[in-house]
């Protein structure tokens, strides 16, 4: 079976013309060999019978002559008679036997080489009909062997001539049939390559019909290809036009969001500062309640702007993972501290399960992911609560955030991670307080997960709750815990310490008069001496006359006339009476454009994004002041 399979596979590799020639040669060769074998066998059989008859004749002649000498037992005469028989052509031996089988005469040829022979025995019959003895004649078959050799030579010649004739005829037929087919194959290849193709009409009627059909199909295909290419070109041009329009719209959207975010952050930042100034020293409960409402509105707006800022930072590429091994329970404790008051205020339970698992991840990014998920769950949960837990899964750790909220319908689940996508308000009618974001929380989660090379999975049932799972890499628990990069919350003592910035000279630069006034009020209430400037010229003019440089410079990024805070700080550093290593630098901006965010990240100066609460501002000033003093001291 394997031999037959290999033979068939070898035949399949031959060309069509070779297969046609082989198809002609094999039957012709077989038929010729069979015919020659039959004729040769018949010819050699006839020749053998002829030699047998010749031997029979010689034996009869010897028997006739030996009759009388045998009766007398004349051995000499019998020997001469036997010798006379060997003179006949091809006779190799003659023997005369008595009736008892005694050899009375024997004669063999000595003048030619003995070969294969044929023996014939003839009785010696007397006149009265009695058998007196026998004559054995052996005749050589050298003539038969010579005839056999001659026949094989003739067979080879005839077979070669037959195969040559059949091969030439087969080659002519194969070429006549295969050449048009080969031309058709080459035309098909050209047609497949997109070139125009046609074949000449020639050959047999069947082949001519095939060639004619191919030419018609090729013309129809070429016309279809031309029409298709024309439509593709039109569709490509239309797609390019629409892509250009989409790109323009996307850029316009980005500019609009960035401009709106920046322009809205400015008065919101001022509102934050003035609300804190109003609360300072106020004892009237009614006014304090109204100030509290103002702060709640500011916090809500701050949350919305933070979503835009997170997305802008991701677009700008300024966020890169800082890999570290840390205990997951530390992050869980931070989430519990941050969100437990929010859950209790809404009458919900926040359950954070203890865990001994360690993970290898970016602490800040993973914290932001979980903060967004927990905040989103609390916002859409009416009763019950939110559960946060983790468990080992293979070489990784799966973190689950489960809530008993309103849930997400199946047809919304595939799109909730898209930017600005929000489920219809009707499905959120039970959301507490009607609090709604901009549809960027889960989009930010998805983008951060991609930066961390992990995935976020969501499953939800309407009116039953939602479970979001985050997969992160596991880490061994033997390593020491790194210091969490997230900023620590201010203590109650810090909140009540009104003179925590006492004796500090702070230069504030902002082109918005209201923000400048708000900062001056807040910083003055904390005991700082405030120097205010709206432009670079005003800041440099102050530098010309101050006795000592300020301890801290707090500057907006974008200023009037296309100027920016980075350039103003650089100008103050170059000023003869300007700032040095002991002066802390801090940027406060409402900018969210990706190129601006990259510029700020490359500057290496601490930055706060508007609106900035007074508590965060004071913490940042204190931290930067401490860092500047360490640099000045050479530590």
Coordinates of C-alpha atoms in Angstrom, one line a residue:
X1 CA 0.0 0.0 0.0
X2 CA 2.8 2.4 0.8
X3 CA 4.6 1.6 -2.4
X4 CA 1.4 2.2 -4.4
X5 CA 0.8 5.5 -2.5
X6 CA 4.4 6.7 -3.3
X7 CA 3.9 5.7 -7.0
X8 CA 0.7 7.6 -7.2
X9 CA 2.2 10.6 -5.5
X10 CA 5.2 10.5 -7.9
X11 CA 2.9 10.4 -10.9
X12 CA 0.9 13.3 -9.6
X13 CA 4.1 15.5 -9.7
X14 CA 4.4 14.9 -13.5
X15 CA 3.2 17.6 -15.9
X16 CA 0.1 17.0 -18.0
X17 CA 2.2 16.4 -21.1
X18 CA 4.4 13.9 -19.3
X19 CA 1.4 12.1 -18.0
X20 CA -0.1 11.9 -21.5
X21 CA 3.2 10.5 -23.0
X22 CA 3.5 8.0 -20.1
X23 CA -0.2 7.0 -20.8
X24 CA 0.7 6.3 -24.4
X25 CA 4.0 4.5 -23.7
X26 CA 2.9 2.1 -20.9
X27 CA 0.1 0.3 -22.8
X28 CA 2.2 0.2 -26.0
X29 CA 5.2 -1.2 -24.2
X30 CA 3.0 -3.8 -22.4
X31 CA 1.3 -4.8 -25.6
X32 CA 4.5 -5.1 -27.6
X33 CA 6.2 -7.1 -24.9
X34 CA 3.3 -9.5 -24.7
X35 CA 3.1 -9.9 -28.5
X36 CA 6.9 -10.5 -28.8
X37 CA 6.9 -13.0 -25.9
X38 CA 4.1 -15.0 -27.6
X39 CA 5.7 -15.0 -31.0
X40 CA 9.2 -15.7 -29.6
X41 CA 7.9 -18.6 -27.6
X42 CA 6.1 -20.0 -30.6
X43 CA 9.2 -19.6 -32.8
X44 CA 11.6 -21.2 -30.4
X45 CA 9.1 -24.1 -29.9
X46 CA 8.9 -24.7 -33.6
X47 CA 12.7 -24.7 -33.8
X48 CA 13.0 -27.2 -31.0
X49 CA 10.5 -29.5 -32.6
X50 CA 12.5 -29.2 -35.9
X51 CA 15.6 -30.2 -34.1
X52 CA 13.8 -33.1 -32.5
X53 CA 12.5 -34.3 -35.9
X54 CA 16.1 -34.0 -37.3
X55 CA 17.3 -36.2 -34.4
X56 CA 14.5 -38.7 -35.0
X57 CA 15.5 -39.0 -38.7
X58 CA 19.2 -39.5 -37.8
X59 CA 18.2 -42.2 -35.3
X60 CA 16.0 -44.0 -37.8
X61 CA 18.8 -44.0 -40.3
X62 CA 21.3 -45.4 -37.8
X63 CA 18.8 -48.0 -36.6
X64 CA 18.2 -49.2 -40.2
X65 CA 22.0 -49.5 -40.9
X66 CA 22.7 -51.2 -37.5
X67 CA 20.0 -53.9 -37.8
X68 CA 22.3 -56.5 -39.5
X69 CA 25.5 -55.8 -37.5
X70 CA 23.5 -55.9 -34.3
X71 CA 22.1 -59.3 -35.2
X72 CA 25.7 -60.6 -35.8
X73 CA 27.0 -58.6 -32.8
X74 CA 29.5 -57.0 -35.1
X75 CA 30.8 -54.4 -32.7
X76 CA 33.2 -52.9 -35.2
X77 CA 30.5 -52.4 -37.8
X78 CA 28.2 -51.0 -35.1
X79 CA 30.9 -48.5 -34.0
X80 CA 31.3 -47.3 -37.6
X81 CA 27.6 -47.0 -38.0
X82 CA 27.4 -44.9 -34.8
X83 CA 30.3 -42.8 -35.9
X84 CA 28.6 -42.2 -39.3
X85 CA 25.6 -40.8 -37.3
X86 CA 27.7 -38.2 -35.6
X87 CA 28.6 -36.8 -39.0
X88 CA 25.1 -35.3 -39.3
X89 CA 24.6 -31.6 -38.5
X90 CA 24.2 -30.8 -34.8
X91 CA 24.5 -34.5 -33.7
X92 CA 26.6 -34.7 -30.5
X93 CA 26.4 -38.4 -29.6
X94 CA 25.1 -41.7 -31.0
X95 CA 24.7 -44.9 -28.9
X96 CA 23.5 -48.3 -30.0
X97 CA 22.0 -50.5 -27.2
X98 CA 21.1 -54.2 -27.1
X99 CA 17.7 -55.2 -26.0
X100 CA 19.1 -55.7 -22.6
X101 CA 20.4 -52.2 -22.4
X102 CA 24.1 -53.0 -23.1
X103 CA 25.8 -50.2 -25.0
X104 CA 27.5 -51.9 -27.9
X105 CA 28.6 -48.8 -29.8
X106 CA 29.1 -45.2 -28.7
X107 CA 30.3 -42.3 -30.7
X108 CA 30.7 -38.6 -29.6
X109 CA 31.7 -35.5 -31.5
X110 CA 35.1 -34.3 -30.8
X111 CA 35.4 -31.5 -33.4
X112 CA 32.9 -29.1 -31.8
X113 CA 32.0 -28.0 -28.2
X114 CA 29.4 -29.9 -26.5
X115 CA 26.4 -28.0 -25.3
X116 CA 22.8 -28.5 -24.1
X117 CA 21.3 -31.4 -26.1
X118 CA 18.1 -33.2 -26.9
X119 CA 18.1 -37.0 -26.8
X120 CA 15.9 -39.2 -29.0
X121 CA 15.7 -43.0 -28.6
X122 CA 14.5 -45.2 -31.6
X123 CA 14.1 -49.0 -31.4
X124 CA 16.0 -51.3 -33.9
X125 CA 13.4 -53.6 -35.4
X126 CA 14.3 -56.8 -37.3
X127 CA 12.7 -58.0 -40.5
X128 CA 10.4 -60.2 -38.5
X129 CA 9.2 -57.3 -36.3
X130 CA 11.2 -58.1 -33.2
X131 CA 13.1 -55.3 -31.2
X132 CA 16.7 -56.2 -31.2
X133 CA 18.0 -53.0 -29.6
X134 CA 17.8 -49.2 -29.5
X135 CA 19.5 -46.2 -31.0
X136 CA 20.0 -43.0 -28.9
X137 CA 20.8 -39.9 -30.7
X138 CA 21.6 -36.6 -28.8
X139 CA 21.4 -33.6 -31.0
X140 CA 22.7 -30.2 -29.8
X141 CA 20.4 -27.2 -29.2
X142 CA 23.0 -24.6 -30.0
X143 CA 20.9 -23.5 -33.0
X144 CA 18.0 -22.9 -30.6
X145 CA 20.3 -20.9 -28.3
X146 CA 21.6 -18.9 -31.2
X147 CA 18.0 -18.3 -32.4
X148 CA 17.0 -17.2 -28.9
X149 CA 19.8 -14.6 -28.8
X150 CA 19.0 -13.4 -32.2
X151 CA 15.3 -13.1 -31.2
X152 CA 16.1 -11.0 -28.1
X153 CA 18.2 -8.7 -30.2
X154 CA 15.4 -8.3 -32.6
X155 CA 13.0 -7.9 -29.7
X156 CA 15.1 -5.0 -28.3
X157 CA 15.3 -3.3 -31.7
X158 CA 11.6 -3.8 -32.4
X159 CA 10.7 -2.6 -28.9
X160 CA 12.9 0.5 -29.2
X161 CA 11.5 1.4 -32.5
X162 CA 7.9 0.8 -31.3
X163 CA 8.5 2.9 -28.1
X164 CA 10.1 5.6 -30.2
X165 CA 7.2 5.7 -32.5
X166 CA 4.7 5.6 -29.8
X167 CA 6.6 8.2 -27.8
X168 CA 6.8 10.6 -30.7
X169 CA 3.1 10.1 -31.4
X170 CA 2.3 10.6 -27.7
X171 CA 4.5 13.7 -27.5
X172 CA 2.8 15.2 -30.5
X173 CA -0.7 14.4 -29.0
X174 CA 0.3 15.6 -25.6
X175 CA 1.8 18.8 -26.9
X176 CA -1.3 19.4 -29.0
X177 CA -3.5 19.0 -26.0
X178 CA -1.3 20.4 -23.1
X179 CA 0.1 23.4 -24.8
X180 CA -3.3 25.2 -25.0
X181 CA -3.9 24.2 -21.4
X182 CA -0.5 25.5 -20.3
X183 CA -1.3 28.8 -22.1
X184 CA -4.6 28.9 -20.2
X185 CA -2.8 28.3 -16.9
X186 CA -0.4 31.2 -17.6
X187 CA -3.3 33.4 -18.6
X188 CA -5.1 32.5 -15.3
X189 CA -1.9 33.5 -13.4
X190 CA -1.8 36.9 -15.1
X191 CA -5.5 37.3 -14.5
X192 CA -5.0 36.5 -10.8
X193 CA -2.2 39.1 -10.7
X194 CA -4.6 41.8 -11.9
X195 CA -3.3 41.9 -15.5
X196 CA -5.3 41.7 -18.7
X197 CA -5.3 38.2 -20.0
X198 CA -6.5 36.4 -23.1
X199 CA -5.5 33.3 -25.1
X200 CA -5.4 32.4 -28.8
X201 CA -8.2 30.2 -30.1
X202 CA -6.5 27.0 -31.3
X203 CA -6.4 23.2 -30.8
X204 CA -9.2 20.7 -30.7
X205 CA -12.8 21.7 -30.7
X206 CA -13.1 21.0 -27.0
X207 CA -10.1 23.1 -26.2
X208 CA -11.2 25.9 -28.5
X209 CA -14.5 26.0 -26.6
X210 CA -12.7 26.2 -23.3
X211 CA -10.4 29.0 -24.6
X212 CA -13.4 31.0 -25.9
X213 CA -15.2 30.7 -22.6
X214 CA -12.0 31.8 -20.7
X215 CA -11.7 34.9 -22.9
X216 CA -15.3 35.9 -22.2
X217 CA -14.9 35.3 -18.5
X218 CA -11.6 37.3 -18.5
X219 CA -13.3 40.3 -20.2
X220 CA -16.2 40.1 -17.8
X221 CA -13.8 39.9 -14.8
X222 CA -11.7 42.8 -16.0
X223 CA -14.8 44.9 -16.4
X224 CA -15.9 43.9 -12.9
X225 CA -12.5 44.7 -11.5
X226 CA -12.5 48.1 -13.2
X227 CA -15.9 48.9 -11.7
X228 CA -14.9 47.5 -8.3
X229 CA -11.6 49.5 -8.3
X230 CA -13.6 52.6 -9.2
X231 CA -16.0 52.1 -6.3
X232 CA -13.1 51.3 -4.0
X233 CA -11.4 54.6 -5.0
X234 CA -14.6 56.5 -4.4
X235 CA -15.2 54.8 -1.1
X236 CA -11.6 55.4 -0.1
X237 CA -11.9 59.1 -0.9
X238 CA -15.2 59.3 1.0
X239 CA -13.7 57.5 3.9
X240 CA -10.7 59.8 3.9
X241 CA -13.0 62.8 3.8
X242 CA -15.0 61.5 6.7
X243 CA -11.9 60.6 8.7
X244 CA -10.7 64.2 8.1
X245 CA -14.0 65.5 9.3
X246 CA -13.8 63.2 12.3
X247 CA -10.3 64.3 13.1
X248 CA -11.3 67.9 12.9
X249 CA -14.3 67.2 15.1
X250 CA -12.1 65.3 17.5
X251 CA -9.6 68.1 17.7
X252 CA -12.3 70.6 18.1
X253 CA -13.8 68.5 20.9
X254 CA -10.4 68.2 22.6
X255 CA -9.8 71.9 22.3
X256 CA -13.4 72.7 23.5
X257 CA -13.0 70.3 26.5
X258 CA -9.6 71.7 27.4
X259 CA -10.7 75.3 27.0
X260 CA -13.9 74.7 28.9
X261 CA -12.1 72.8 31.6
X262 CA -9.5 75.5 32.0
X263 CA -11.9 78.4 31.9
X264 CA -14.3 76.8 34.3
X265 CA -11.6 75.7 36.7
X266 CA -10.4 79.3 37.2
X267 CA -13.6 80.6 38.8
X268 CA -14.2 77.3 40.6
X269 CA -10.7 77.5 42.1
X270 CA -11.4 81.1 43.2
X271 CA -14.8 79.9 44.7
X272 CA -12.9 77.2 46.6
X273 CA -10.5 79.8 48.1
X274 CA -13.3 82.3 49.0
X275 CA -15.5 79.6 50.5
X276 CA -12.6 78.7 52.8
X277 CA -12.1 82.4 53.6
X278 CA -15.8 82.8 54.5
X279 CA -15.6 79.8 56.8
X280 CA -12.5 81.2 58.6
X281 CA -13.6 82.6 61.9
X282 CA -17.4 82.2 61.1
X283 CA -19.5 81.1 64.1
X284 CA -23.0 81.6 62.7
X285 CA -24.5 78.0 62.2
X286 CA -26.8 79.2 59.3
X287 CA -23.9 80.7 57.5
X288 CA -21.6 77.7 58.2
X289 CA -24.4 75.5 56.8
X290 CA -24.6 77.6 53.6
X291 CA -20.8 77.5 53.3
X292 CA -21.0 73.8 53.7
X293 CA -23.5 73.6 50.8
X294 CA -21.1 75.7 48.7
X295 CA -18.3 73.3 49.5
X296 CA -20.4 70.3 48.5
X297 CA -21.1 71.9 45.1
X298 CA -17.4 72.7 44.7
X299 CA -16.5 69.1 45.6
X300 CA -18.9 67.8 43.0
X301 CA -17.5 70.0 40.3
X302 CA -14.0 69.1 41.4
X303 CA -14.9 65.4 40.9
X304 CA -16.1 66.1 37.4
X305 CA -13.0 68.0 36.5
X306 CA -10.8 65.4 38.0
X307 CA -12.3 62.8 35.6
X308 CA -11.3 65.1 32.6
X309 CA -7.9 65.6 34.1
X310 CA -7.3 61.9 34.5
X311 CA -8.3 61.3 30.9
X312 CA -6.1 64.1 29.6
X313 CA -3.1 62.8 31.5
X314 CA -3.6 59.4 29.9
X315 CA -3.9 61.0 26.4
X316 CA -0.7 63.0 27.1
X317 CA 1.2 59.8 28.0
X318 CA 2.6 61.4 31.2
X319 CA 1.5 58.4 33.2
X320 CA 3.9 55.5 33.2
X321 CA 3.8 52.5 35.5
X322 CA 6.2 52.6 38.5
X323 CA 6.3 48.9 39.3
X324 CA 6.7 47.9 43.0
X325 CA 5.8 45.0 45.3
X326 CA 3.4 45.9 48.1
X327 CA 0.8 44.3 50.4
X328 CA -2.6 44.7 48.9
X329 CA -4.1 45.1 52.4
X330 CA -2.3 48.5 52.7
X331 CA -4.3 49.8 49.7
X332 CA -7.5 48.2 51.0
X333 CA -7.0 50.1 54.3
X334 CA -6.6 53.4 52.4
X335 CA -9.8 52.8 50.4
X336 CA -11.6 51.9 53.6
X337 CA -10.5 55.2 55.2
X338 CA -11.4 57.3 52.2
X339 CA -14.9 55.8 51.4
X340 CA -16.3 54.6 54.7
X341 CA -17.6 58.1 55.7
X342 CA -19.2 58.4 52.2
X343 CA -20.9 55.0 52.6
X344 CA -22.1 55.7 56.1
X345 CA -23.5 59.1 54.9
X346 CA -25.6 57.2 52.3
X347 CA -26.7 54.6 54.8
X348 CA -24.6 51.9 53.0
X349 CA -22.1 49.2 54.2
X350 CA -18.6 49.2 52.9
X351 CA -16.9 45.9 53.6
X352 CA -13.2 45.6 52.9
X353 CA -11.9 42.1 53.6
X354 CA -8.4 41.7 55.0
X355 CA -5.9 39.9 52.9
X356 CA -2.3 38.8 53.2
X357 CA -1.7 38.8 49.4
X358 CA 1.1 40.9 47.9
X359 CA 1.0 42.2 44.3
X360 CA 3.4 43.7 41.8
X361 CA 1.8 46.8 40.3
X362 CA 1.9 50.6 40.2
X363 CA 0.5 51.6 43.6
X364 CA -1.0 55.0 42.4
X365 CA -2.6 53.5 39.2
X366 CA -4.1 50.5 41.0
X367 CA -5.3 52.9 43.8
X368 CA -7.0 55.1 41.1
X369 CA -8.6 52.1 39.5
X370 CA -10.1 50.8 42.7
X371 CA -11.1 54.3 43.9
X372 CA -13.0 54.9 40.6
X373 CA -14.7 51.5 40.9
X374 CA -15.7 51.9 44.6
X375 CA -16.9 55.5 44.0
X376 CA -18.9 54.3 41.0
X377 CA -20.4 51.5 43.0
X378 CA -21.4 53.8 45.9
X379 CA -22.9 56.3 43.5
X380 CA -25.2 53.7 42.0
X381 CA -26.2 51.7 45.1
X382 CA -29.4 52.6 47.0
X383 CA -29.4 49.9 49.7
X384 CA -27.0 47.2 50.8
X385 CA -23.4 48.1 50.2
X386 CA -20.1 47.5 48.5
X387 CA -17.7 44.6 49.1
X388 CA -14.0 44.6 48.2
X389 CA -12.0 41.4 48.3
X390 CA -9.1 39.6 46.7
X391 CA -8.1 36.0 46.1
X392 CA -5.2 34.2 44.4
X393 CA -5.8 32.9 40.9
X394 CA -2.9 30.9 39.5
X395 CA 0.2 33.3 39.3
X396 CA -2.0 36.3 39.8
X397 CA -4.4 38.0 42.1
X398 CA -8.0 38.8 41.3
X399 CA -9.6 41.9 43.1
X400 CA -13.4 42.0 43.2
X401 CA -15.5 45.1 43.7
X402 CA -19.1 43.9 44.3
X403 CA -22.1 46.1 44.9
X404 CA -25.9 45.6 45.4
X405 CA -26.7 48.6 43.2
X406 CA -29.1 49.2 40.4
X407 CA -27.0 47.0 38.0
X408 CA -26.4 47.5 34.3
X409 CA -28.5 46.0 31.5
X410 CA -26.9 43.5 29.2
X411 CA -27.0 45.7 26.1
X412 CA -25.1 48.5 28.0
X413 CA -22.3 46.3 29.5
X414 CA -20.2 46.2 26.4
X415 CA -20.1 50.0 26.2
X416 CA -19.8 51.3 29.8
X417 CA -16.0 51.4 29.4
X418 CA -16.3 53.9 26.5
X419 CA -15.5 57.5 27.1
X420 CA -18.5 59.7 27.9
X421 CA -20.9 56.8 27.6
X422 CA -23.5 56.8 30.3
X423 CA -26.5 54.6 30.9
X424 CA -29.9 56.3 30.4
X425 CA -31.0 58.3 33.4
X426 CA -34.2 56.1 33.6
X427 CA -32.2 53.2 34.7
X428 CA -30.5 55.3 37.4
X429 CA -33.6 56.8 38.8
X430 CA -32.7 55.4 42.2
X431 CA -29.2 56.7 42.3
X432 CA -28.7 58.5 45.6
X433 CA -28.9 62.3 45.3
X434 CA -29.0 62.1 41.6
X435 CA -25.2 62.3 41.5
X436 CA -23.8 61.7 38.1
X437 CA -20.4 61.8 36.5
X438 CA -19.3 62.5 33.0
X439 CA -19.0 58.8 31.9
X440 CA -15.2 58.9 32.3
X441 CA -14.7 56.8 35.5
X442 CA -14.8 53.4 33.9
X443 CA -13.1 54.7 30.7
X444 CA -10.2 55.8 33.0
X445 CA -10.2 52.4 34.7
X446 CA -9.9 50.7 31.3
X447 CA -7.1 52.9 30.1
X448 CA -5.1 52.5 33.4
X449 CA -5.6 48.7 33.2
X450 CA -4.1 48.7 29.7
X451 CA -1.1 50.6 31.0
X452 CA -0.7 48.0 33.6
X453 CA -1.0 45.1 31.0
X454 CA -4.0 43.7 32.8
X455 CA -7.7 43.4 32.2
X456 CA -10.9 44.4 33.8
X457 CA -14.0 42.2 33.6
X458 CA -17.6 43.2 34.4
X459 CA -20.7 41.2 35.1
X460 CA -24.0 42.7 36.2
X461 CA -27.7 42.0 36.6
X462 CA -30.3 44.7 36.4
X463 CA -31.6 45.7 39.9
X464 CA -29.4 43.0 41.4
X465 CA -25.9 44.5 41.5
X466 CA -22.6 44.6 39.7
X467 CA -19.2 42.8 40.1
X468 CA -16.0 44.2 38.6
X469 CA -12.9 42.1 38.6
X470 CA -9.3 43.3 38.2
X471 CA -6.5 40.9 37.5
X472 CA -3.0 41.9 38.7
X473 CA 0.3 40.0 39.1
X474 CA 1.1 38.4 42.4
X475 CA 4.3 39.1 44.3
X476 CA 6.1 37.2 47.1
X477 CA 5.3 38.4 50.6
X478 CA 8.9 38.4 51.8
X479 CA 9.8 41.8 50.5
X480 CA 9.5 44.9 52.7
X481 CA 6.5 47.1 52.1
X482 CA 7.3 50.3 50.1
X483 CA 6.1 53.6 51.2
X484 CA 2.8 54.3 49.6
X485 CA 3.1 57.3 47.2
X486 CA -0.5 58.4 47.8
X487 CA -0.6 61.6 49.9
X488 CA -1.6 61.2 53.5
X489 CA -4.7 62.9 54.8
X490 CA -4.3 65.9 56.9
X491 CA -4.8 65.5 60.6
X492 CA -7.3 67.3 62.7
X493 CA -4.5 69.3 64.3
X494 CA -3.4 70.5 60.8
X495 CA -6.9 71.5 59.9
X496 CA -7.3 73.6 63.0
X497 CA -3.8 75.1 62.9
X498 CA -4.3 78.5 61.4
X499 CA -0.7 79.7 61.7
X500 CA 0.9 76.5 60.1
X501 CA 2.5 78.8 57.4
X502 CA 3.5 81.5 59.8
X503 CA 6.7 83.5 58.9
X504 CA 6.7 82.2 55.3
X505 CA 7.0 84.6 52.4
X506 CA 5.0 83.4 49.5
X507 CA 5.0 84.9 46.0
X508 CA 1.7 84.2 44.2
X509 CA 1.5 84.7 40.4
X510 CA -1.9 84.4 38.6
X511 CA -3.5 86.5 35.9
X512 CA -7.0 86.1 37.4
X513 CA -7.6 88.9 39.9
X514 CA -10.2 86.9 41.8
X515 CA -7.9 83.9 42.2
X516 CA -5.1 86.2 43.3
X517 CA -7.3 87.8 45.9
X518 CA -8.6 84.4 47.1
X519 CA -5.1 83.0 47.5
X520 CA -4.0 86.1 49.3
X521 CA -6.9 85.8 51.8
X522 CA -6.3 82.1 52.4
X523 CA -2.6 82.3 52.8
X524 CA -2.8 85.4 55.0
X525 CA -5.3 83.6 57.2
X526 CA -2.6 80.9 57.7
X527 CA -0.1 83.5 58.8
X528 CA 2.0 83.8 55.6
X529 CA 3.2 87.0 54.1
X530 CA 1.8 87.2 50.5
X531 CA 3.4 88.9 47.5
X532 CA 1.0 89.0 44.5
X533 CA 1.8 89.5 40.8
X534 CA -0.4 89.0 37.7
X535 CA 2.4 89.1 35.1
X536 CA 6.1 88.4 34.6
X537 CA 6.9 92.1 34.7
X538 CA 5.2 92.5 38.1
X539 CA 7.0 89.5 39.5
X540 CA 10.4 90.8 38.3
X541 CA 9.6 94.2 39.6
X542 CA 8.9 92.7 43.1
X543 CA 12.3 90.9 42.8
X544 CA 14.0 94.2 42.2
X545 CA 13.0 95.5 45.6
X546 CA 12.7 92.6 48.0
X547 CA 15.3 92.3 50.7
X548 CA 15.1 88.5 50.7
X549 CA 13.6 86.1 48.1
X550 CA 10.3 84.4 49.0
X551 CA 10.3 81.0 50.6
X552 CA 7.7 79.7 48.2
X553 CA 6.6 80.6 44.6
X554 CA 3.0 79.5 43.7
X555 CA 2.3 80.3 40.0
X556 CA -0.4 79.6 37.5
X557 CA 0.8 77.9 34.3
X558 CA -1.0 80.0 31.7
X559 CA -0.6 83.8 32.1
X560 CA -1.5 86.8 30.1
X561 CA 0.0 87.4 26.6
X562 CA 0.9 83.7 26.0
X563 CA 3.3 83.7 29.0
X564 CA 3.4 80.8 31.4
X565 CA 4.5 80.1 34.9
X566 CA 7.4 77.9 34.0
X567 CA 9.0 80.8 32.0
X568 CA 8.3 83.2 34.9
X569 CA 10.0 80.9 37.4
X570 CA 12.9 80.5 35.1
X571 CA 13.2 84.3 34.8
X572 CA 13.1 84.7 38.6
X573 CA 15.9 82.1 38.8
X574 CA 18.0 84.2 36.4
X575 CA 17.3 87.5 38.2
X576 CA 20.3 88.8 40.2
X577 CA 18.1 89.2 43.2
X578 CA 15.8 86.3 42.3
X579 CA 15.0 82.9 43.8
X580 CA 17.5 80.2 44.5
X581 CA 17.7 76.6 45.6
X582 CA 16.0 77.4 49.0
X583 CA 12.8 78.7 47.4
X584 CA 10.1 76.1 46.8
X585 CA 8.3 76.1 43.5
X586 CA 4.7 75.0 43.0
X587 CA 2.5 75.2 39.9
X588 CA -1.3 75.5 40.1
X589 CA -3.1 75.1 36.8
X590 CA -6.5 74.2 35.3
X591 CA -4.9 73.2 32.0
X592 CA -5.8 69.7 30.6
X593 CA -4.3 69.8 27.0
X594 CA -2.1 66.8 26.5
X595 CA 0.9 68.9 25.2
X596 CA 0.7 71.1 28.2
X597 CA 0.5 68.2 30.6
X598 CA 3.6 66.7 29.0
X599 CA 5.4 70.1 29.3
X600 CA 4.5 70.2 33.0
X601 CA 5.6 66.7 33.6
X602 CA 9.0 67.3 31.9
X603 CA 9.6 70.5 34.0
X604 CA 10.1 68.5 37.3
X605 CA 8.1 71.1 39.3
X606 CA 5.3 70.0 41.6
X607 CA 1.9 70.7 40.2
X608 CA -1.7 71.0 41.5
X609 CA -4.7 70.9 39.3
X610 CA -7.5 73.4 39.8
X611 CA -9.7 73.5 41.7
X612 CA -7.4 73.0 44.7
X613 CA -8.9 72.8 48.2
X614 CA -7.1 74.9 50.8
X615 CA -6.1 71.7 52.7
X616 CA -4.4 70.2 49.7
X617 CA -2.7 73.6 48.9
X618 CA -1.4 73.9 52.4
X619 CA 0.0 70.4 52.4
X620 CA 1.7 70.9 49.0
X621 CA 3.3 74.2 50.2
X622 CA 4.6 72.6 53.4
X623 CA 5.9 69.5 51.5
X624 CA 7.7 71.6 48.8
X625 CA 9.1 74.0 51.4
X626 CA 10.6 71.0 53.4
X627 CA 12.1 69.6 50.1
X628 CA 13.6 72.9 49.2
X629 CA 15.2 73.3 52.6
X630 CA 16.8 69.8 52.3
X631 CA 18.2 70.7 48.8
X632 CA 19.6 74.0 50.2
X633 CA 21.2 72.1 53.0
X634 CA 22.8 69.7 50.6
X635 CA 20.9 66.7 52.0

